[in-house]
Short mmCIF file of C-alpha atoms in Angstrom, two decimals:
data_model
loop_
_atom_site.label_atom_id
_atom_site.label_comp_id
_atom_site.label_asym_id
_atom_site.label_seq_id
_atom_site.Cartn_x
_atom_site.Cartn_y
_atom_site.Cartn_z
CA UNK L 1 11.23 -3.99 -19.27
CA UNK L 2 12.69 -1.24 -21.39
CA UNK L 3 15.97 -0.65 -19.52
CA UNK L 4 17.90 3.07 -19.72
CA UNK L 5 21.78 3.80 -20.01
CA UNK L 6 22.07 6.19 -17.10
CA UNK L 7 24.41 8.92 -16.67
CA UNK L 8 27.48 5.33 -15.92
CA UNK L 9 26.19 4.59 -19.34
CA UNK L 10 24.96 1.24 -17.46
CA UNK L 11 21.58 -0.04 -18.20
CA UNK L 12 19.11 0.74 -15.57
CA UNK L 13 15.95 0.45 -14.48
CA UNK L 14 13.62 3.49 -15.28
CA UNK L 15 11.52 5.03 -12.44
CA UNK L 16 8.45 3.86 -13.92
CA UNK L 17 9.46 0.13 -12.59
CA UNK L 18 9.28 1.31 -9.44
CA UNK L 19 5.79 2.96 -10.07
CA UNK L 20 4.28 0.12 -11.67
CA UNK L 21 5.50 -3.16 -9.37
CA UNK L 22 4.05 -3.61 -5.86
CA UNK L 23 7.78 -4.70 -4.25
CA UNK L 24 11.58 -5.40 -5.95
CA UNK L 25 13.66 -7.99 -5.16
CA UNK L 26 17.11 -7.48 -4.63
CA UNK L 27 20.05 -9.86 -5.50
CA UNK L 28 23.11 -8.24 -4.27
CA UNK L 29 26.61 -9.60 -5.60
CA UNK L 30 27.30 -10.46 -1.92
CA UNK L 31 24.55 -13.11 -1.38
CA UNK L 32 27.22 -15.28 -3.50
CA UNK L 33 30.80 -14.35 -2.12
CA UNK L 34 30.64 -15.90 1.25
CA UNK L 35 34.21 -14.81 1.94
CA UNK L 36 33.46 -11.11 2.46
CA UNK L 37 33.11 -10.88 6.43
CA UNK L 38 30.61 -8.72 6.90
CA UNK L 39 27.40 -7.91 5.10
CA UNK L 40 28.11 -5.26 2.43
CA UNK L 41 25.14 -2.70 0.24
CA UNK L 42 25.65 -1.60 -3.23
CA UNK L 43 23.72 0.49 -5.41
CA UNK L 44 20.93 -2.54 -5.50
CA UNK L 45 19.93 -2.18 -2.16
CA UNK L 46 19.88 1.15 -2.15
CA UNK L 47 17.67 2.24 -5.22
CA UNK L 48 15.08 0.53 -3.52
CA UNK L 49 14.97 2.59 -0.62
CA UNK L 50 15.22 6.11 -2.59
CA UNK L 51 12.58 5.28 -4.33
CA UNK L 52 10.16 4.29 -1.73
CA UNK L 53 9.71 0.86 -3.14
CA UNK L 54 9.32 -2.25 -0.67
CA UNK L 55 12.03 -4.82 -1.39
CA UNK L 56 13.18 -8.41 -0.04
CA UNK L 57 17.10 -8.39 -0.35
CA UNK L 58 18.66 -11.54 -1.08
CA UNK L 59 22.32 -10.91 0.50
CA UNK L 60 24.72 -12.68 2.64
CA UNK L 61 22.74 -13.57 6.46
CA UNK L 62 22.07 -10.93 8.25
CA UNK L 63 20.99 -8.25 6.11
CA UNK L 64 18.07 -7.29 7.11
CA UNK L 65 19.57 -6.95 11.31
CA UNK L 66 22.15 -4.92 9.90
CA UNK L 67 19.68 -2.61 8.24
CA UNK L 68 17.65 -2.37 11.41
CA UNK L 69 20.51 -1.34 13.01
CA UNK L 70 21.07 1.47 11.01
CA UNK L 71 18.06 2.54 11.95
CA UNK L 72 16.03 1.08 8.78
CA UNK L 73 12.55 -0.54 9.09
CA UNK L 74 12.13 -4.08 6.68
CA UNK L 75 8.84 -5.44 5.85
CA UNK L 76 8.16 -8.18 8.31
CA UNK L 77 4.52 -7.23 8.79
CA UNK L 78 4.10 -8.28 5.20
CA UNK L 79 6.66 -10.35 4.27
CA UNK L 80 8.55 -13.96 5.99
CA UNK L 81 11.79 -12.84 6.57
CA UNK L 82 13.07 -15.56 8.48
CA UNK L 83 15.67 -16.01 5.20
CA UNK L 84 17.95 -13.53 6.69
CA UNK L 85 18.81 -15.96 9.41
CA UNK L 86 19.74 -18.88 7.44
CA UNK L 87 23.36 -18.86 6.83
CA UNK L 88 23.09 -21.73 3.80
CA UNK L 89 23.04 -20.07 0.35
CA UNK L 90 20.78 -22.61 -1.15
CA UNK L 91 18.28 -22.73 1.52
CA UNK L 92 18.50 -19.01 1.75
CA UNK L 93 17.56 -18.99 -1.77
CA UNK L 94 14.79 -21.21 -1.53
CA UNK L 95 13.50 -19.76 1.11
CA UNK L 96 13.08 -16.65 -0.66
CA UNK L 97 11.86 -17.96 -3.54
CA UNK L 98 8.95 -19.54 -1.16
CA UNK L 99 7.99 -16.59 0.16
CA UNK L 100 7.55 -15.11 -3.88
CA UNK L 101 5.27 -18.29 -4.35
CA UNK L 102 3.30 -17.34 -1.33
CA UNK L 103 3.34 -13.57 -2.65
CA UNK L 104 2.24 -14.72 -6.56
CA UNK L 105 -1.12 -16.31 -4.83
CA UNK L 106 -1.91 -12.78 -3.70
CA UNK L 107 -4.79 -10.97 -5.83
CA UNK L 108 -4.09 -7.64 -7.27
CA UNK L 109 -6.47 -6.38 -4.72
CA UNK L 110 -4.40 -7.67 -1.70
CA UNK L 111 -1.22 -6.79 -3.08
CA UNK L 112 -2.23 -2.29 -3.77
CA UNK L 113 -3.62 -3.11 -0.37
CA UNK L 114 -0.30 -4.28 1.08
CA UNK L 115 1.83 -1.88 -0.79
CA UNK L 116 -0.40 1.00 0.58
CA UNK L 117 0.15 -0.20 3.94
CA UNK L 118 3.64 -0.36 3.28
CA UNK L 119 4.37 3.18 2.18
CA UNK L 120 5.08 4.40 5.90
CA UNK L 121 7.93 2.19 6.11
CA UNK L 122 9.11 3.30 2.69
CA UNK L 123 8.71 6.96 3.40
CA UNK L 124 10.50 6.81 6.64
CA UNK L 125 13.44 4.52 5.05
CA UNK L 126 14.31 7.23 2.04
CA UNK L 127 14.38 9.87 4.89
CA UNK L 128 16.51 7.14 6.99
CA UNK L 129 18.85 7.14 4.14
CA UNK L 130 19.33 10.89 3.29
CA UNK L 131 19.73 11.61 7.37
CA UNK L 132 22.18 8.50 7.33
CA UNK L 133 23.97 9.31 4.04
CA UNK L 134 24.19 13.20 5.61
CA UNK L 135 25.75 12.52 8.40
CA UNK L 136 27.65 9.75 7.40
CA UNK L 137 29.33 11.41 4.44
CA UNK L 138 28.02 15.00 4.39
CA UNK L 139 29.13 16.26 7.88
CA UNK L 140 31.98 13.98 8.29
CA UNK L 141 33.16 15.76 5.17
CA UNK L 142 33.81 12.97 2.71
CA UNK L 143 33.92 13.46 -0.79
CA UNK L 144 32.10 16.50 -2.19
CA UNK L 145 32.02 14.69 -5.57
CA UNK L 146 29.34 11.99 -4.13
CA UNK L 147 27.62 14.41 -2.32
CA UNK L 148 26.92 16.50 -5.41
CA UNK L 149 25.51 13.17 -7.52
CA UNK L 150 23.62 11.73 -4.54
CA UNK L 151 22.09 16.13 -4.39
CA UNK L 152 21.28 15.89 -7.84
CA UNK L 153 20.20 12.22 -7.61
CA UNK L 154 17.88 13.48 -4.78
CA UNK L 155 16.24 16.88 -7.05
CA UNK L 156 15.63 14.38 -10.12
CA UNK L 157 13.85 11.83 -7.74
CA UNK L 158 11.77 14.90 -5.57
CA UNK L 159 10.99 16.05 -9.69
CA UNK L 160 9.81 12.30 -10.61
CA UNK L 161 12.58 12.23 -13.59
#
């Protein structure tokens, strides 16, 4: 994969990933800092979701409840999620990594067929987010400066750039 230096001048990954891959796989910086209390997102688990991509989120436990309870949808149909309950990092891990295994048996065939039955869920979780993000940030007034990037983030995305 080609990566881009986005506008952080961080490499990222272009657009076309997201086009050309049937689910991502997050690893979020919290799946190894036990110590934080509560489960926390970044930018990782979030790209995901803006671009209408299934994902599995490797995190700290609990992950995927929190994200149904801000009114997300996961993948459970489709995917063994049963690793978000499983507080041990290791077997959290490999648990994960099993359910990849079971995924990598899949046929092409099976898996555009599963990622077109997914795209529901990923068109209702990108307008999730922007209702979320709106009234979490938007109408509660927080900073304009984030809510101009995550506008213009939102017209490049809409224009496929």
């Amino acid at each position: 994969i080609d990566l881009k230096i986005n506008q952080f001048k961080v490499n990222s990954l272009p657009s076309s990933f997201y086009k050309n891959s049937y689910f991502s796989v997050v690893s979020s910086t919290f799946a190894l800092k036990m110590r934080e209390p509560s489960v926390g997102f970044t930018e990782k688990e979030i790209k995901p979701i803006l671009y209408k991509h299934p994902f599995i989120i490797h995190n700290m436990p609990g992950v995927l409840k929190h994200l149904k309870a801000m009114g997300f949808m996961t993948f459970s149909k489709w995917f063994d999620e049963s690793y978000d309950l499983i507080s041990d990092r290791k077997q959290r891990a490999d648990a994960i990594i099993n359910e990849l295994k079971k995924l990598s048996y899949k046929s092409l065939d099976e898996l555009k067929s599963m990622r077109l039955e997914m795209n529901d869920v990923c068109e209702f979780n990108k307008k999730r987010y922007k209702e979320y993000f709106d009234n979490k940030y938007v109408k509660e007034g927080y900073n304009r400066e984030i809510e101009n990037f995550i506008n213009l983030a939102w017209q490049k995305l809409n224009n496929n750039e």
